[in-house]
mmCIF file of C-alpha atoms in Angstrom:
data_model
loop_
_atom_site.group_PDB
_atom_site.id
_atom_site.type_symbol
_atom_site.label_atom_id
_atom_site.label_comp_id
_atom_site.label_asym_id
_atom_site.label_seq_id
_atom_site.Cartn_x
_atom_site.Cartn_y
_atom_site.Cartn_z
ATOM 1 C CA MET K 1 96.725 134.221 85.071
ATOM 2 C CA ALA K 2 96.335 136.037 81.762
ATOM 3 C CA SER K 3 92.784 136.221 80.529
ATOM 4 C CA LYS K 4 91.962 133.747 77.811
ATOM 5 C CA ASP K 5 89.234 133.326 75.263
ATOM 6 C CA SER K 6 89.982 129.734 74.398
ATOM 7 C CA ILE K 7 90.398 127.191 77.136
ATOM 8 C CA ARG K 8 92.123 123.865 76.630
ATOM 9 C CA VAL K 9 91.300 121.183 79.155
ATOM 10 C CA LEU K 10 92.942 117.877 80.017
ATOM 11 C CA ILE K 11 90.735 115.301 81.742
ATOM 12 C CA VAL K 12 92.530 112.468 83.521
ATOM 13 C CA ASP K 13 90.175 109.772 84.786
ATOM 14 C CA ASP K 14 90.192 105.998 84.421
ATOM 15 C CA MET K 15 86.463 105.893 83.699
ATOM 16 C CA GLN K 16 85.506 106.641 80.132
ATOM 17 C CA ALA K 17 81.972 107.535 81.276
ATOM 18 C CA MET K 18 83.342 110.145 83.664
ATOM 19 C CA ARG K 19 85.613 111.600 81.000
ATOM 20 C CA ALA K 20 82.593 111.774 78.703
ATOM 21 C CA VAL K 21 80.598 113.723 81.315
ATOM 22 C CA ALA K 22 83.432 116.157 82.022
ATOM 23 C CA LYS K 23 84.171 116.575 78.314
ATOM 24 C CA SER K 24 80.568 117.275 77.479
ATOM 25 C CA LEU K 25 80.320 119.847 80.271
ATOM 26 C CA ALA K 26 83.624 121.490 79.326
ATOM 27 C CA LEU K 27 82.585 121.773 75.674
ATOM 28 C CA SER K 28 79.188 123.160 76.641
ATOM 29 C CA LEU K 29 81.031 125.853 78.611
ATOM 30 C CA GLY K 30 83.021 126.796 75.536
ATOM 31 C CA ALA K 31 86.251 124.825 75.948
ATOM 32 C CA GLU K 32 88.258 124.957 72.756
ATOM 33 C CA THR K 33 89.865 121.519 73.051
ATOM 34 C CA VAL K 34 89.509 118.654 75.487
ATOM 35 C CA PHE K 35 92.266 116.064 75.850
ATOM 36 C CA GLU K 36 91.618 112.791 77.635
ATOM 37 C CA ALA K 37 93.862 110.390 79.531
ATOM 38 C CA GLU K 38 92.868 107.180 81.269
ATOM 39 C CA ASN K 39 95.608 107.224 83.864
ATOM 40 C CA GLY K 40 98.204 109.524 85.378
ATOM 41 C CA GLU K 41 101.059 108.291 83.244
ATOM 42 C CA ILE K 42 99.273 109.146 79.991
ATOM 43 C CA GLY K 43 98.010 112.327 81.639
ATOM 44 C CA LEU K 44 101.541 113.444 82.456
ATOM 45 C CA GLU K 45 102.676 112.785 78.874
ATOM 46 C CA LEU K 46 99.725 114.747 77.496
ATOM 47 C CA TYR K 47 100.365 117.594 79.909
ATOM 48 C CA ARG K 48 103.977 117.876 78.723
ATOM 49 C CA LYS K 49 102.885 117.868 75.096
ATOM 50 C CA GLU K 50 99.806 120.087 75.231
ATOM 51 C CA LYS K 51 100.287 122.354 78.260
ATOM 52 C CA PRO K 52 96.516 122.701 78.843
ATOM 53 C CA ASP K 53 95.010 125.634 80.745
ATOM 54 C CA LEU K 54 93.183 123.340 83.144
ATOM 55 C CA VAL K 55 93.711 119.764 84.291
ATOM 56 C CA LEU K 56 90.798 117.865 85.819
ATOM 57 C CA LEU K 57 92.503 115.069 87.695
ATOM 58 C CA ASP K 58 90.871 112.004 89.232
ATOM 59 C CA ILE K 59 92.404 110.628 92.445
ATOM 60 C CA GLU K 60 91.707 106.886 92.336
ATOM 61 C CA MET K 61 93.348 105.547 89.184
ATOM 62 C CA PRO K 62 95.399 102.528 88.155
ATOM 63 C CA VAL K 63 99.011 102.781 86.926
ATOM 64 C CA LYS K 64 99.646 106.257 88.369
ATOM 65 C CA ASP K 65 97.173 107.728 90.826
ATOM 66 C CA GLY K 66 96.018 111.329 91.056
ATOM 67 C CA ILE K 67 98.222 112.445 93.948
ATOM 68 C CA SER K 68 101.349 111.097 92.315
ATOM 69 C CA THR K 69 100.360 112.662 88.968
ATOM 70 C CA LEU K 70 99.644 115.988 90.651
ATOM 71 C CA LYS K 71 103.101 116.020 92.183
ATOM 72 C CA SER K 72 104.786 114.976 88.925
ATOM 73 C CA ILE K 73 103.064 117.700 86.895
ATOM 74 C CA LEU K 74 103.762 120.387 89.496
ATOM 75 C CA ALA K 75 107.406 119.318 89.727
ATOM 76 C CA GLU K 76 107.713 120.128 86.018
ATOM 77 C CA ASP K 77 105.402 123.120 85.911
ATOM 78 C CA ASN K 78 104.809 124.934 89.144
ATOM 79 C CA ASN K 79 102.063 127.024 87.518
ATOM 80 C CA ALA K 80 99.983 124.080 86.368
ATOM 81 C CA ASN K 81 96.295 124.712 86.996
ATOM 82 C CA ILE K 82 95.118 121.404 88.430
ATOM 83 C CA VAL K 83 91.708 120.762 89.929
ATOM 84 C CA MET K 84 91.026 117.380 91.509
ATOM 85 C CA LEU K 85 88.001 115.450 90.302
ATOM 86 C CA THR K 86 86.808 113.286 93.118
ATOM 87 C CA SER K 87 84.177 111.218 94.831
ATOM 88 C CA VAL K 88 86.606 110.293 97.580
ATOM 89 C CA ASP K 89 84.890 110.515 100.959
ATOM 90 C CA ASN K 90 88.103 110.841 102.836
ATOM 91 C CA MET K 91 88.581 114.594 102.928
ATOM 92 C CA ALA K 92 92.107 114.131 104.275
ATOM 93 C CA VAL K 93 93.079 112.812 100.822
ATOM 94 C CA VAL K 94 91.499 115.823 99.104
ATOM 95 C CA GLU K 95 93.140 118.206 101.561
ATOM 96 C CA ASP K 96 96.463 116.502 100.896
ATOM 97 C CA CYS K 97 95.993 117.272 97.187
ATOM 98 C CA ILE K 98 95.199 120.922 97.900
ATOM 99 C CA PHE K 99 98.153 121.290 100.232
ATOM 100 C CA SER K 100 100.322 119.656 97.551
ATOM 101 C CA GLY K 101 99.353 122.360 95.073
ATOM 102 C CA ALA K 102 96.024 121.477 93.480
ATOM 103 C CA ARG K 103 93.994 124.663 92.978
ATOM 104 C CA ASP K 104 90.716 123.180 94.162
ATOM 105 C CA TYR K 105 88.509 120.137 93.783
ATOM 106 C CA ILE K 106 85.249 119.289 92.053
ATOM 107 C CA ARG K 107 83.026 116.512 93.317
ATOM 108 C CA LYS K 108 81.972 114.143 90.564
ATOM 109 C CA ASP K 109 79.333 112.250 92.553
ATOM 110 C CA VAL K 110 76.907 115.120 92.072
ATOM 111 C CA SER K 111 74.432 115.879 89.308
ATOM 112 C CA PRO K 112 75.892 117.062 85.982
ATOM 113 C CA ASP K 113 74.234 120.449 86.581
ATOM 114 C CA THR K 114 76.045 120.910 89.890
ATOM 115 C CA MET K 115 79.289 119.772 88.380
ATOM 116 C CA LYS K 116 78.840 122.163 85.484
ATOM 117 C CA ALA K 117 78.407 125.075 87.874
ATOM 118 C CA ARG K 118 81.666 124.160 89.622
ATOM 119 C CA LEU K 119 83.464 123.746 86.317
ATOM 120 C CA GLU K 120 82.171 127.100 85.142
ATOM 121 C CA ALA K 121 83.677 128.698 88.236
ATOM 122 C CA GLU K 122 87.042 127.177 87.303
ATOM 123 C CA PHE K 123 86.676 128.464 83.721
ATOM 124 C CA ASP K 124 85.884 131.934 85.072
ATOM 125 C CA LYS K 125 89.135 131.943 87.004
ATOM 126 C CA ILE K 126 91.038 131.321 83.778
ATOM 127 C CA ARG K 127 89.146 133.769 81.556
ATOM 128 C CA MET A 1 66.654 110.476 85.250
ATOM 129 C CA THR A 2 67.277 110.126 81.545
ATOM 130 C CA LYS A 3 64.694 112.731 80.570
ATOM 131 C CA ASP A 4 66.053 116.197 79.836
ATOM 132 C CA LEU A 5 69.626 114.935 79.537
ATOM 133 C CA ASP A 6 71.461 116.240 76.545
ATOM 134 C CA PRO A 7 72.519 113.495 74.114
ATOM 135 C CA ALA A 8 76.190 113.524 75.171
ATOM 136 C CA LEU A 9 75.269 113.129 78.839
ATOM 137 C CA ALA A 10 72.676 110.456 78.058
ATOM 138 C CA GLU A 11 75.413 108.577 76.210
ATOM 139 C CA ALA A 12 77.788 109.047 79.172
ATOM 140 C CA ARG A 13 75.123 107.646 81.503
ATOM 141 C CA LYS A 14 74.726 104.587 79.295
ATOM 142 C CA MET A 15 78.488 104.234 79.195
ATOM 143 C CA TYR A 16 78.583 104.364 83.014
ATOM 144 C CA PHE A 17 76.310 101.321 83.284
ATOM 145 C CA GLU A 18 78.276 99.336 80.704
ATOM 146 C CA GLU A 19 81.671 100.253 82.087
ATOM 147 C CA CYS A 20 80.710 99.572 85.699
ATOM 148 C CA ALA A 21 79.145 96.225 84.799
ATOM 149 C CA GLU A 22 82.462 95.217 83.215
ATOM 150 C CA MET A 23 84.453 96.464 86.194
ATOM 151 C CA LEU A 24 82.225 94.566 88.626
ATOM 152 C CA ASP A 25 82.550 91.405 86.499
ATOM 153 C CA ASP A 26 86.297 91.800 86.709
ATOM 154 C CA ALA A 27 86.039 92.425 90.473
ATOM 155 C CA ALA A 28 83.963 89.235 90.826
ATOM 156 C CA LEU A 29 86.749 87.234 89.179
ATOM 157 C CA ARG A 30 89.365 88.790 91.428
ATOM 158 C CA LEU A 31 87.201 88.170 94.485
ATOM 159 C CA ALA A 32 86.681 84.543 93.522
ATOM 160 C CA ASN A 33 90.437 84.095 93.726
ATOM 161 C CA LEU A 34 90.901 85.850 97.052
ATOM 162 C CA PRO A 35 90.088 82.990 99.431
ATOM 163 C CA LYS A 36 92.766 80.809 97.883
ATOM 164 C CA SER A 37 95.482 83.306 98.598
ATOM 165 C CA LEU A 38 94.412 84.846 101.863
ATOM 166 C CA ASP A 39 97.878 85.574 103.091
ATOM 167 C CA GLN A 40 99.298 86.915 99.904
ATOM 168 C CA THR A 41 96.496 89.034 98.603
ATOM 169 C CA ASP A 42 98.091 91.305 96.123
ATOM 170 C CA ALA A 43 97.456 94.939 97.006
ATOM 171 C CA GLU A 44 96.627 95.622 93.360
ATOM 172 C CA GLU A 45 93.819 93.050 93.515
ATOM 173 C CA ILE A 46 92.148 94.947 96.339
ATOM 174 C CA ASN A 47 92.889 98.250 94.609
ATOM 175 C CA ALA A 48 91.205 97.092 91.415
ATOM 176 C CA ILE A 49 88.137 95.884 93.346
ATOM 177 C CA PHE A 50 88.092 99.131 95.312
ATOM 178 C CA ARG A 51 88.195 101.199 92.119
ATOM 179 C CA ALA A 52 85.305 99.241 90.590
ATOM 180 C CA VAL A 53 83.128 99.870 93.630
ATOM 181 C CA HIS A 54 84.344 103.457 93.924
ATOM 182 C CA SER A 55 83.453 104.163 90.290
ATOM 183 C CA ALA A 56 80.007 102.633 90.749
ATOM 184 C CA LYS A 57 79.524 104.883 93.774
ATOM 185 C CA GLY A 58 80.629 108.064 91.995
ATOM 186 C CA GLY A 59 78.353 107.493 89.024
ATOM 187 C CA GLY A 60 75.544 106.459 91.353
ATOM 188 C CA GLY A 61 75.761 109.872 92.971
ATOM 189 C CA ALA A 62 76.002 111.643 89.623
ATOM 190 C CA TRP A 63 72.966 109.926 88.157
ATOM 191 C CA GLY A 64 70.815 110.135 91.263
ATOM 192 C CA LEU A 65 70.887 106.382 92.023
ATOM 193 C CA THR A 66 70.616 106.799 95.756
ATOM 194 C CA ASP A 67 70.374 103.160 96.872
ATOM 195 C CA LEU A 68 73.201 102.101 94.614
ATOM 196 C CA ALA A 69 75.433 104.943 95.797
ATOM 197 C CA SER A 70 74.601 104.204 99.428
ATOM 198 C CA PHE A 71 75.342 100.482 99.139
ATOM 199 C CA ALA A 72 78.535 101.127 97.167
ATOM 200 C CA HIS A 73 79.600 103.639 99.804
ATOM 201 C CA THR A 74 79.261 101.011 102.556
ATOM 202 C CA PHE A 75 81.039 98.404 100.436
ATOM 203 C CA GLU A 76 83.822 100.840 99.593
ATOM 204 C CA ALA A 77 84.339 101.714 103.263
ATOM 205 C CA LEU A 78 85.114 98.091 104.132
ATOM 206 C CA LEU A 79 87.369 97.692 101.076
ATOM 207 C CA GLY A 80 89.188 100.866 102.092
ATOM 208 C CA MET A 81 89.840 99.415 105.526
ATOM 209 C CA ILE A 82 91.109 96.182 103.987
ATOM 210 C CA ARG A 83 93.329 98.170 101.664
ATOM 211 C CA ASP A 84 94.724 100.138 104.597
ATOM 212 C CA GLY A 85 95.346 96.947 106.558
ATOM 213 C CA ALA A 86 92.813 97.892 109.246
ATOM 214 C CA VAL A 87 90.653 94.839 108.490
ATOM 215 C CA LYS A 88 92.103 91.436 107.632
ATOM 216 C CA ILE A 89 90.582 89.247 104.963
ATOM 217 C CA THR A 90 89.209 86.054 106.467
ATOM 218 C CA SER A 91 87.271 83.475 104.455
ATOM 219 C CA GLU A 92 84.050 84.904 105.968
ATOM 220 C CA ILE A 93 84.975 88.379 104.810
ATOM 221 C CA ALA A 94 85.960 87.076 101.382
ATOM 222 C CA ASP A 95 82.493 85.453 101.083
ATOM 223 C CA LEU A 96 80.842 88.675 102.213
ATOM 224 C CA LEU A 97 82.752 90.678 99.594
ATOM 225 C CA ILE A 98 81.666 88.264 96.864
ATOM 226 C CA GLU A 99 78.056 88.594 97.941
ATOM 227 C CA ALA A 100 78.304 92.382 98.163
ATOM 228 C CA ASN A 101 79.796 92.540 94.681
ATOM 229 C CA ASP A 102 76.885 90.454 93.344
ATOM 230 C CA ILE A 103 74.381 92.771 94.982
ATOM 231 C CA LEU A 104 76.068 95.856 93.633
ATOM 232 C CA ALA A 105 76.001 94.322 90.146
ATOM 233 C CA THR A 106 72.261 93.642 90.587
ATOM 234 C CA LEU A 107 71.600 97.189 91.782
ATOM 235 C CA LEU A 108 73.483 98.469 88.755
ATOM 236 C CA GLN A 109 71.693 96.208 86.317
ATOM 237 C CA ASN A 110 68.276 97.163 87.678
ATOM 238 C CA ALA A 111 69.121 100.854 87.664
ATOM 239 C CA ALA A 112 70.234 100.540 84.032
ATOM 240 C CA GLN A 113 66.750 99.238 83.257
ATOM 241 C CA ASN A 114 65.162 101.962 85.368
ATOM 242 C CA SER A 115 63.773 99.408 87.792
ATOM 243 C CA GLU A 116 64.149 99.497 91.551
ATOM 244 C CA THR A 117 65.837 96.840 93.640
ATOM 245 C CA ASP A 118 63.864 95.796 96.701
ATOM 246 C CA VAL A 119 65.555 97.209 99.778
ATOM 247 C CA SER A 120 65.299 93.850 101.542
ATOM 248 C CA GLU A 121 67.660 92.405 98.934
ATOM 249 C CA TRP A 122 70.592 94.477 100.075
ATOM 250 C CA THR A 123 70.141 95.890 103.586
ATOM 251 C CA ASP A 124 71.270 92.720 105.394
ATOM 252 C CA ILE A 125 74.488 92.629 103.432
ATOM 253 C CA ALA A 126 74.964 96.366 103.957
ATOM 254 C CA ASP A 127 74.614 95.734 107.694
ATOM 255 C CA ALA A 128 77.102 92.866 107.505
ATOM 256 C CA LEU A 129 79.566 95.110 105.652
ATOM 257 C CA LYS A 130 79.227 97.760 108.346
ATOM 258 C CA ALA A 131 79.682 95.172 111.069
ATOM 259 C CA ALA A 132 82.817 93.815 109.374
ATOM 260 C CA ALA A 133 84.171 97.346 109.087
ATOM 261 C CA GLY A 134 83.448 97.915 112.750
ATOM 262 C CA THR A 135 80.869 100.593 112.087
ATOM 263 C CA GLU A 136 77.445 100.007 113.525
ATOM 264 C CA THR A 137 74.240 99.755 111.576
ATOM 265 C CA PRO A 138 71.643 102.470 112.041
ATOM 266 C CA ALA A 139 69.144 99.906 113.360
ATOM 267 C CA LYS A 140 71.544 98.432 115.845
ATOM 268 C CA ALA A 141 73.482 101.569 116.507
ATOM 269 C CA LYS A 142 73.839 102.182 120.134
ATOM 270 C CA LYS A 143 75.177 105.630 120.478
ATOM 271 C CA PRO A 144 78.339 105.337 122.502
ATOM 272 C CA LYS A 145 77.376 106.735 125.802
ATOM 273 C CA GLN A 146 79.185 109.919 126.507
ATOM 274 C CA LYS A 147 81.053 109.444 129.696
ATOM 275 C CA SER A 148 78.712 111.109 132.096
ATOM 276 C CA GLN A 149 80.072 114.310 133.410
ATOM 277 C CA PRO A 150 80.276 114.549 137.165
ATOM 278 C CA LYS A 151 76.980 116.124 138.047
ATOM 279 C CA SER A 152 78.526 118.624 140.369
ATOM 280 C CA LYS A 153 80.316 120.316 137.471
ATOM 281 C CA PRO A 154 77.889 120.753 134.610
ATOM 282 C CA ALA A 155 79.886 121.117 131.410
ATOM 283 C CA ALA A 156 77.232 123.370 129.952
ATOM 284 C CA LYS A 157 78.232 126.123 132.325
ATOM 285 C CA LYS A 158 81.712 126.209 130.885
ATOM 286 C CA LYS A 159 82.301 129.256 128.728
ATOM 287 C CA PRO A 160 82.799 128.307 125.097
ATOM 288 C CA THR A 161 86.058 129.221 123.421
ATOM 289 C CA VAL A 162 85.538 131.904 120.777
ATOM 290 C CA TYR A 163 87.426 131.687 117.515
ATOM 291 C CA GLN A 164 87.489 134.644 115.170
ATOM 292 C CA LEU A 165 87.570 133.703 111.488
ATOM 293 C CA ALA A 166 89.938 135.649 109.233
ATOM 294 C CA PRO A 167 88.498 137.779 106.367
ATOM 295 C CA ILE A 168 89.905 135.440 103.717
ATOM 296 C CA ILE A 169 89.666 131.668 104.011
ATOM 297 C CA ASP A 170 91.145 130.338 100.810
ATOM 298 C CA ASN A 171 92.976 127.165 99.929
ATOM 299 C CA SER A 172 96.344 128.498 100.990
ATOM 300 C CA SER A 173 95.099 129.493 104.444
ATOM 301 C CA ALA A 174 92.818 126.484 104.990
ATOM 302 C CA GLY A 175 95.686 124.365 106.319
ATOM 303 C CA ASP A 176 96.542 126.924 109.012
ATOM 304 C CA LEU A 177 92.868 127.389 109.821
ATOM 305 C CA LYS A 178 92.528 123.665 110.372
ATOM 306 C CA LYS A 179 95.497 123.593 112.748
ATOM 307 C CA SER A 180 94.318 126.543 114.803
ATOM 308 C CA LEU A 181 90.736 125.259 114.948
ATOM 309 C CA LEU A 182 91.990 121.900 116.189
ATOM 310 C CA ASP A 183 94.045 123.749 118.832
ATOM 311 C CA ALA A 184 90.967 125.691 119.900
ATOM 312 C CA ILE A 185 88.910 122.496 120.026
ATOM 313 C CA GLY A 186 91.594 120.908 122.197
ATOM 314 C CA LYS A 187 90.918 123.540 124.814
ATOM 315 C CA SER A 188 87.167 123.283 124.969
ATOM 316 C CA SER A 189 84.337 121.021 123.892
ATOM 317 C CA GLU A 190 82.256 124.071 123.051
ATOM 318 C CA LEU A 191 83.499 126.301 120.305
ATOM 319 C CA ASP A 192 82.000 129.518 119.048
ATOM 320 C CA ILE A 193 83.198 130.591 115.625
ATOM 321 C CA ASP A 194 82.725 134.250 114.847
ATOM 322 C CA GLY A 195 82.280 134.680 111.102
ATOM 323 C CA ALA A 196 81.528 138.399 110.972
ATOM 324 C CA ASN A 197 84.734 139.316 109.131
ATOM 325 C CA VAL A 198 84.633 136.706 106.383
ATOM 326 C CA GLU A 199 84.866 138.331 102.950
ATOM 327 C CA ARG A 200 85.990 135.379 100.877
ATOM 328 C CA VAL A 201 85.850 131.628 101.443
ATOM 329 C CA THR A 202 86.568 128.603 99.236
ATOM 330 C CA THR A 203 84.866 125.204 99.336
ATOM 331 C CA LEU A 204 87.955 123.775 101.045
ATOM 332 C CA GLY A 205 87.638 126.485 103.715
ATOM 333 C CA ILE A 206 84.034 125.447 104.322
ATOM 334 C CA GLN A 207 85.127 121.821 104.402
ATOM 335 C CA VAL A 208 87.659 122.625 107.118
ATOM 336 C CA LEU A 209 84.879 124.246 109.169
ATOM 337 C CA LEU A 210 82.706 121.156 108.705
ATOM 338 C CA SER A 211 85.575 118.851 109.779
ATOM 339 C CA ALA A 212 85.992 120.977 112.897
ATOM 340 C CA ALA A 213 82.276 120.645 113.655
ATOM 341 C CA ASP A 214 82.567 116.860 113.295
ATOM 342 C CA GLU A 215 85.597 116.815 115.568
ATOM 343 C CA VAL A 216 83.780 118.720 118.290
ATOM 344 C CA ALA A 217 80.657 116.560 117.889
ATOM 345 C CA SER A 218 82.776 113.409 118.288
ATOM 346 C CA LYS A 219 83.842 114.755 121.669
ATOM 347 C CA GLY A 220 80.257 115.354 122.669
ATOM 348 C CA GLY A 221 80.568 119.091 122.215
ATOM 349 C CA ALA A 222 79.113 121.518 119.743
ATOM 350 C CA ILE A 223 80.239 124.231 117.425
ATOM 351 C CA HIS A 224 78.227 127.406 116.987
ATOM 352 C CA LEU A 225 78.627 129.833 114.163
ATOM 353 C CA LYS A 226 78.084 133.355 115.397
ATOM 354 C CA ASN A 227 77.506 136.477 113.314
ATOM 355 C CA PRO A 228 78.207 134.930 109.893
ATOM 356 C CA SER A 229 78.902 137.605 107.308
ATOM 357 C CA PRO A 230 76.350 137.768 104.452
ATOM 358 C CA LEU A 231 78.891 136.125 102.143
ATOM 359 C CA LEU A 232 79.608 133.244 104.510
ATOM 360 C CA LYS A 233 75.885 132.760 105.032
ATOM 361 C CA GLU A 234 75.342 132.628 101.277
ATOM 362 C CA CYS A 235 78.191 130.132 100.725
ATOM 363 C CA LEU A 236 76.902 127.818 103.446
ATOM 364 C CA GLY A 237 73.429 128.074 101.928
ATOM 365 C CA ASP A 238 74.702 127.342 98.407
ATOM 366 C CA LEU A 239 76.467 124.229 99.644
ATOM 367 C CA GLY A 240 73.394 123.107 101.565
ATOM 368 C CA VAL A 241 75.170 123.093 104.934
ATOM 369 C CA ALA A 242 73.606 126.206 106.443
ATOM 370 C CA ASP A 243 72.030 124.171 109.242
ATOM 371 C CA TYR A 244 75.165 122.209 109.992
ATOM 372 C CA PHE A 245 76.328 124.454 112.781
ATOM 373 C CA GLY A 246 74.375 124.842 115.982
ATOM 374 C CA LYS A 247 72.788 128.177 116.441
#
């Protein structure tokens, strides 16, 4: 991936509180813009429109869940940089996402500091 | 927990309590309607309840609310089994879910006010949830007795299978690693993993190793990590799982 100074992030999560945490962390790490979607359907629309550098994608969501959204985005853009955002205990689900093309996953049931460190690692891969 | 949080995170924490309280209120309404339609419980009803509990659990972990996260985890496990069709909803289970939802709402409300909920208020229901899910409670847990090995052939004498880890364990190779580890486990209950060559490993790669260790443990065996490279050692340490593998 080409190195970038400005990172645009799309956060797809049904919980506003979780989006707020991820947004705050992304901005503190220097993200240029953060887009938010409350379900996969809106997330897919925003992805098409904004082509963000990084998608943080929740798994358990109403309307269109994370796995389905992951597959839809990748079907349209094979190079999409998608990282699952999860507190799912069932690692088989997370592995399924990775084997379907997600780049990695970040646990969200950890302290904001831990999550920030993981997010920073994802930013570093883009920069 | 609120001290030292930057204002945006403090606001997000507040939002978590408000949002979860609403979701659990909604779940309570859905649960109240479950017993009347036992046979035609709409999958989306269970999904919505599951998501409410799941969200409470995730935030509980994020904000260091250990009891809340633990109770929600137990509650979520039973809901997951109901969602997957592994556990059927009976009127007893429907009543249990209603009670569990109430307790989770109480745990949440107390945590929002920075007050603790007495453990005795929720452990019985947590035990009942585990029993309904078919998982045993720690207090009552009787470790399933390993089928005793014929004494004439001590299993410990058997030579462990040795598995050599590749230099790079990334997300694209983790799937293959999992398959070959499971093959190796199929051959022996004792598995030695040699990690001397590991130069790069992702969190998914580590997760695959942990799953393998669980798999072996479930068969009464053990997994031993031999000669971990400095990098592998550091990664395991960073993730707090350095002691997970037997020496």
